[in-house]
Coordinates of C-alpha atoms in Angstrom, one line a residue:
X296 CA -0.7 17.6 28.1
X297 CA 1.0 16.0 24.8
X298 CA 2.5 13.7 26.7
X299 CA -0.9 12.0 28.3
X300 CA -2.3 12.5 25.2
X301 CA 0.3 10.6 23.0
X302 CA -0.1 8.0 26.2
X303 CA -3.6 7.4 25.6
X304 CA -3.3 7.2 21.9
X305 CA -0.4 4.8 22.3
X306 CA -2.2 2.5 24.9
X307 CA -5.0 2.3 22.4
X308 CA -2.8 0.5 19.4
X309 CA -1.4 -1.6 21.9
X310 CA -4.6 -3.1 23.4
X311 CA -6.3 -2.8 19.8
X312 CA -5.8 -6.3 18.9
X313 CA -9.5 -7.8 19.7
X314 CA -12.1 -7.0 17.0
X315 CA -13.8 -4.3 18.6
X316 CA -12.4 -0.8 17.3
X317 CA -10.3 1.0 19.8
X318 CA -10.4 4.6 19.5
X319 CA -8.5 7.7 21.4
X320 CA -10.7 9.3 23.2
X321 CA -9.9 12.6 21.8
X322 CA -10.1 11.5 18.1
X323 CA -13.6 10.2 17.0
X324 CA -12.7 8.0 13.8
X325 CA -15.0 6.4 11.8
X326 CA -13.6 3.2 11.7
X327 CA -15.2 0.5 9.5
X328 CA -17.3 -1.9 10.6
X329 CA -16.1 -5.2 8.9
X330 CA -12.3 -5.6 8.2
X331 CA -9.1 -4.3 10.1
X332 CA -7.5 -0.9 9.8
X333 CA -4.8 1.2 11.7
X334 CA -3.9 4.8 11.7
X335 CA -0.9 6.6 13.1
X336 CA 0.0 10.4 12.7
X337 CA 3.6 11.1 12.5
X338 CA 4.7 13.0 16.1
X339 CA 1.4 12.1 18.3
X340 CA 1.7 8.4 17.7
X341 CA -0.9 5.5 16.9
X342 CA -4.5 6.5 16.5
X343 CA -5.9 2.8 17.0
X344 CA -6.7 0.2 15.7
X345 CA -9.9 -1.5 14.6
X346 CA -10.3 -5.2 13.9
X347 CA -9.3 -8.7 14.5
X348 CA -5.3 -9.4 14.5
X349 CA -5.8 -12.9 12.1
X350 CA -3.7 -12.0 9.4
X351 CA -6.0 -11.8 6.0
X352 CA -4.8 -11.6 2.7
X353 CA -3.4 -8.2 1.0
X354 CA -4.3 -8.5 -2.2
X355 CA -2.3 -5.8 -4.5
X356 CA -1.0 -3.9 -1.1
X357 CA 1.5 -6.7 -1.6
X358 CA 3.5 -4.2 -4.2
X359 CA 4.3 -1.8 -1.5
X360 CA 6.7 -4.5 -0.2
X361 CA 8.1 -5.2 -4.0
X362 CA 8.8 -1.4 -4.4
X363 CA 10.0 -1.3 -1.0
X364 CA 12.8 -4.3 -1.4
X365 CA 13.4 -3.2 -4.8
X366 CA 14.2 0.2 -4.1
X367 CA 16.5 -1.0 -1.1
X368 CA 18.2 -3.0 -3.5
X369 CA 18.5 -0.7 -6.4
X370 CA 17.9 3.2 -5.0
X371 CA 16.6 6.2 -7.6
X372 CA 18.3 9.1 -6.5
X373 CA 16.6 12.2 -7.6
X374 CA 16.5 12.9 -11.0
X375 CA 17.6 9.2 -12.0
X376 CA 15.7 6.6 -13.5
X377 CA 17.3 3.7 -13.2
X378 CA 18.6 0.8 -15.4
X379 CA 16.8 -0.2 -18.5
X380 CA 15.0 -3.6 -17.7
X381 CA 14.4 -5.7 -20.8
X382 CA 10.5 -7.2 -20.9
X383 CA 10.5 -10.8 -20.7
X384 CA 8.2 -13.3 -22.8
X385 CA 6.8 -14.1 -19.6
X386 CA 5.2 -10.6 -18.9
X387 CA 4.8 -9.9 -22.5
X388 CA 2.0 -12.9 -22.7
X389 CA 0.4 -12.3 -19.1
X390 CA -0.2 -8.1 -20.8
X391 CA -3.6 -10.2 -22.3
X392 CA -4.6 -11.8 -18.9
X393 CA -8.0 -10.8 -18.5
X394 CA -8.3 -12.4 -14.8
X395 CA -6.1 -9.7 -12.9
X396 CA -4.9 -6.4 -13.2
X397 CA -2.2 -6.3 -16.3
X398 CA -0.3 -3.3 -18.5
X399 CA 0.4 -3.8 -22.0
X400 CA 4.3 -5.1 -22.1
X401 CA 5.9 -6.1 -25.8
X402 CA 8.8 -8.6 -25.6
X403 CA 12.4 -7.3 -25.8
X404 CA 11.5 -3.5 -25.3
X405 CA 13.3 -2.2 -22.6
X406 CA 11.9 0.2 -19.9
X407 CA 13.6 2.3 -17.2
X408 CA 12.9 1.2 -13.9
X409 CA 11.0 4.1 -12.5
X410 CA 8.8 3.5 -15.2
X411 CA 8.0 -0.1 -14.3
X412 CA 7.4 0.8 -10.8
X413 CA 5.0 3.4 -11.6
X414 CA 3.5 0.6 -13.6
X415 CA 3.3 -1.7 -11.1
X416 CA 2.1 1.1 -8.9
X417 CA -0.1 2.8 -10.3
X418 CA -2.3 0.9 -12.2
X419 CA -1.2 -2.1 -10.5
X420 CA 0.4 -4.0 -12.8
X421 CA 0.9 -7.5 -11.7
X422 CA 3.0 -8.8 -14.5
X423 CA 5.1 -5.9 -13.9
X424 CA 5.5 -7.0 -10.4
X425 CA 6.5 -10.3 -11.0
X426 CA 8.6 -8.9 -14.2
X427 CA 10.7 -7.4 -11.6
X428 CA 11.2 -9.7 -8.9
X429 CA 12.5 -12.2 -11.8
X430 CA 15.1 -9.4 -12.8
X431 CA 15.7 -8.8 -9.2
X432 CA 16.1 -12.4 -8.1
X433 CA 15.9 -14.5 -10.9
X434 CA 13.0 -16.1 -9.5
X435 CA 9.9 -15.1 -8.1
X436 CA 10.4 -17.5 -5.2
X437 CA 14.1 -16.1 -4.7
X438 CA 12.3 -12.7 -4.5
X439 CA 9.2 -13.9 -2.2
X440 CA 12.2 -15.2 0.0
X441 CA 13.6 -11.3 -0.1
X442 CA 9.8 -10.2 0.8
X443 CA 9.8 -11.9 4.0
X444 CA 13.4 -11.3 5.1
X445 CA 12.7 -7.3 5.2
X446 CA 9.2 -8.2 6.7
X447 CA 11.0 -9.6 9.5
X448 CA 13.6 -6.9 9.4
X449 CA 10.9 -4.6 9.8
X450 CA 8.9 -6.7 12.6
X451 CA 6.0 -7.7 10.6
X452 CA 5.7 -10.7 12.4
X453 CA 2.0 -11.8 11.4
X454 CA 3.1 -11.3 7.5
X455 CA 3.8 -14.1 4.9
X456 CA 4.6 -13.1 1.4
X457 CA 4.4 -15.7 -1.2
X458 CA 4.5 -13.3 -4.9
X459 CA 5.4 -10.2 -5.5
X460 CA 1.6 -9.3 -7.2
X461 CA -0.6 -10.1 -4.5
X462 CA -2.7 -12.1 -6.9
X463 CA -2.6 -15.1 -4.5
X464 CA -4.0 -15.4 -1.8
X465 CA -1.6 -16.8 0.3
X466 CA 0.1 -13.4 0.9
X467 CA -1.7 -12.3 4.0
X468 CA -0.9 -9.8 7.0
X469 CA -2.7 -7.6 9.4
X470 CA -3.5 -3.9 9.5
X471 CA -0.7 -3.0 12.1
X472 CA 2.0 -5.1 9.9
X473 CA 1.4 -3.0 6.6
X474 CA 1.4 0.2 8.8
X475 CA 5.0 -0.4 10.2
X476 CA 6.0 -1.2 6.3
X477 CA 3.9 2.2 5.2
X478 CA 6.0 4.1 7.9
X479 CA 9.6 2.7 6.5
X480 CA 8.6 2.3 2.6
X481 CA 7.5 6.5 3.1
X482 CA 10.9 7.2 3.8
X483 CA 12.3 6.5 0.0
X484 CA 12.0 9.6 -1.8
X485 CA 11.6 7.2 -5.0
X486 CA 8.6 5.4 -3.6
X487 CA 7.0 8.5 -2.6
X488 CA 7.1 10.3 -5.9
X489 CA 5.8 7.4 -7.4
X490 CA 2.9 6.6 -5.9
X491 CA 2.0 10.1 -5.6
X492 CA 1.6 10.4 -9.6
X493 CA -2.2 10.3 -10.7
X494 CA -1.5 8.5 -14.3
X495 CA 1.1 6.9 -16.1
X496 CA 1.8 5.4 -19.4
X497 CA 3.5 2.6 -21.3
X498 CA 6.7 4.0 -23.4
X499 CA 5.0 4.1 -26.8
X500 CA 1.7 4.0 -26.0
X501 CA -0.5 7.0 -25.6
X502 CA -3.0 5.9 -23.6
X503 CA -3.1 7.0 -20.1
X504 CA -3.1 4.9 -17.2
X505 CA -5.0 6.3 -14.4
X506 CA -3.8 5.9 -10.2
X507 CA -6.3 3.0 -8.6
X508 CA -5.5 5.2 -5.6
X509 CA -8.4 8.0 -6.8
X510 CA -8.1 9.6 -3.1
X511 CA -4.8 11.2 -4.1
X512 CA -5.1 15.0 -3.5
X513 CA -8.0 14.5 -1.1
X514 CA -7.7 15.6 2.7
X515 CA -3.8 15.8 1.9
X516 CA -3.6 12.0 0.4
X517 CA -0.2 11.6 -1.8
X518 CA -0.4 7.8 -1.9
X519 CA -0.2 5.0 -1.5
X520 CA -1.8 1.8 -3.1
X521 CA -5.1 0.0 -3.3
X522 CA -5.8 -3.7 -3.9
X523 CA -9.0 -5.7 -4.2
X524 CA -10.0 -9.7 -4.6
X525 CA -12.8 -11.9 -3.6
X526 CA -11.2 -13.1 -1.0
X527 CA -9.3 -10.4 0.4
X528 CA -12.1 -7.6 -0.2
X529 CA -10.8 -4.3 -0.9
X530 CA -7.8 -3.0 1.1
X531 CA -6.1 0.4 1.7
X532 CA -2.6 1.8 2.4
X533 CA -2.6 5.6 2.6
X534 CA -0.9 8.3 3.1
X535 CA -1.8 12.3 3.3
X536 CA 0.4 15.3 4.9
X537 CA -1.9 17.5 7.2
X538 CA -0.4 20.7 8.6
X539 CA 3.0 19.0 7.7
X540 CA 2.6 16.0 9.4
X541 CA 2.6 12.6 8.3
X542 CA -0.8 10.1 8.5
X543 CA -0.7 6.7 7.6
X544 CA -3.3 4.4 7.5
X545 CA -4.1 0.7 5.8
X546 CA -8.1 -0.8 5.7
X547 CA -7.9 -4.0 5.1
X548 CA -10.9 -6.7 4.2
X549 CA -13.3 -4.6 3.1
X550 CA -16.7 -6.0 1.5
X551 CA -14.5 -9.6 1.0
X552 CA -16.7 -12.0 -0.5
X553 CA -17.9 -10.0 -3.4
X554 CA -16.2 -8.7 -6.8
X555 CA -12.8 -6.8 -6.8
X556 CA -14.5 -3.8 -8.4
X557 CA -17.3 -3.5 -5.4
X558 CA -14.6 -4.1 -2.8
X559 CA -12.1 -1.7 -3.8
X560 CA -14.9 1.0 -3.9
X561 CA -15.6 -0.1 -0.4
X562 CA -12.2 0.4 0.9
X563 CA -11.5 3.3 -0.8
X564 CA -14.8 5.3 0.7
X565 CA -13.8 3.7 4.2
X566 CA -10.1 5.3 3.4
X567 CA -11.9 8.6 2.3
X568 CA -14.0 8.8 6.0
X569 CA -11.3 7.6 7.9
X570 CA -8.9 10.8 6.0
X571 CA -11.4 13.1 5.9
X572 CA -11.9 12.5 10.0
X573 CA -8.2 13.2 10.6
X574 CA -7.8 15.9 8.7
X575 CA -10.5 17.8 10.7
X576 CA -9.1 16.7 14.3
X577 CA -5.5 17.8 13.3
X578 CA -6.7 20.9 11.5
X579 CA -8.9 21.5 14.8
X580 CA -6.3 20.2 17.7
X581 CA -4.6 23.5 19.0
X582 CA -0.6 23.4 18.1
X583 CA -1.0 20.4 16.2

């Protein structure tokens, strides 16, 4: 019986490429209507997928792939937090950007680099994301290069990176690409821990900086990261743990075409259905 029914399921992501969503039978999802998405649940296999397969842009779901490479390159092991990174002119100035998502930075204080992950993370950050991909590479280009080398490692073959904030938006991919990068970037204990954290905070400053992701602790969700633009609409990578198992799922294009603010609502009440549905049918599937 598991067997056929991880055989439909599997069929489904495979022939899920078209725009109309393809569903297993057994799981009634309520997939969006506009957009793409995927979902997958760790030991049963791919739920399906909903959606054309023209890759779109990411928006701030580009950082998942900047944590990911950076913590290949420079792995937290419990308990550490990594090298101080000094705070460049460069991201001190773009802290008063008011045209994307920024953290207040002062030049020449150094920061550990959990810290500046949950930065980037969390509250999205983008000048924290490019901050790191100059320390990491010197260059953002250098580190764009990085991007697409573990893209293609991981066989995101419709994916193009071109920054590590996802402000432009040349970085595009498609819903089954980001879910093969939620299902390796999941597996750094680092990465998990921080994007499970519902606020952070600039060293020095008190003020709190709340999670974008504001569907952590809902239906099991411990992460992972939002992003929103005009053109890319609002977009979704998720993660809960139901019954100890893993769900992953990414909405992407979401409401595209109107503000940031109203898309990333959109994508985050399409992620809050679409977690809320799987929840029930694993909570509900005898011996799941």
């Amino acid at each position: 019986m598991r067997r056929s029914l991880i055989l439909v399921l599997l069929a489904g992501v495979l022939s899920g490429c078209g725009g109309a969503p393809v569903r297993g039978a057994t799981v009634p999802l309520p997939w969006p209507d506009e957009g793409q998405a995927a979902v997958e649940v760790e030991g049963v296999g791919g739920l399906g997928v909903s959606g054309g397969a023209e890759p779109v842009p990411i928006a701030s779901v580009t950082k998942v792939m900047t944590a990911y490479v950076i913590l290949r390159r420079h792995p937290l092991r419990p308990g550490d937090d990594g090298p101080l990174i000094e705070v460049d002119r460069t991201a001190a100035d773009e802290s008063y950007s008011r045209l994307e998502s920024t953290v207040p930075l002062r030049e020449g204080r150094s920061v550990r680099l959990r810290r500046l992950l949950e930065l980037m993370m969390v509250p999205s950050g983008n000048n924290v994301a490019r901050l790191l991909a100059r320390w990491d590479s010197g260059s953002e280009q250098r580190f764009a290069a990085r991007m697409n080398d573990a893209a293609r490692r991981l066989g995101m073959a419709a994916s193009t990176y071109t920054g590590a904030s996802g402000n432009e938006d040349t970085t595009v991919s498609t819903a089954p690409d980001q879910l093969k990068l939620a299902r390796a970037a999941m597996r750094l204990p680092a990465l998990r821990e921080v994007v499970a954290r519902t606020e952070t905070s600039v060293p020095g400053d008190a003020r709190r900086l709340p999670n974008t992701n504001t569907l952590l602790n809902r239906h099991g969700v411990i992460g992972i990261k939002t992003g929103s633009g005009t053109a890319a609409g609002g977009n979704l990578m998720w993660a809960s743990r139901v019954r100890g198992r893993l769900v992953l799922g990414v909405i992407l294009g979401q409401a595209a075409g109107t503000n940031p603010v109203a898309a990333k609502a959109a994508a985050l009440e399409a992620g809050d259905r679409m977690s809320a549905a799987v929840e029930r049918w694993l909570l509900d599937r005898p011996g799941a």
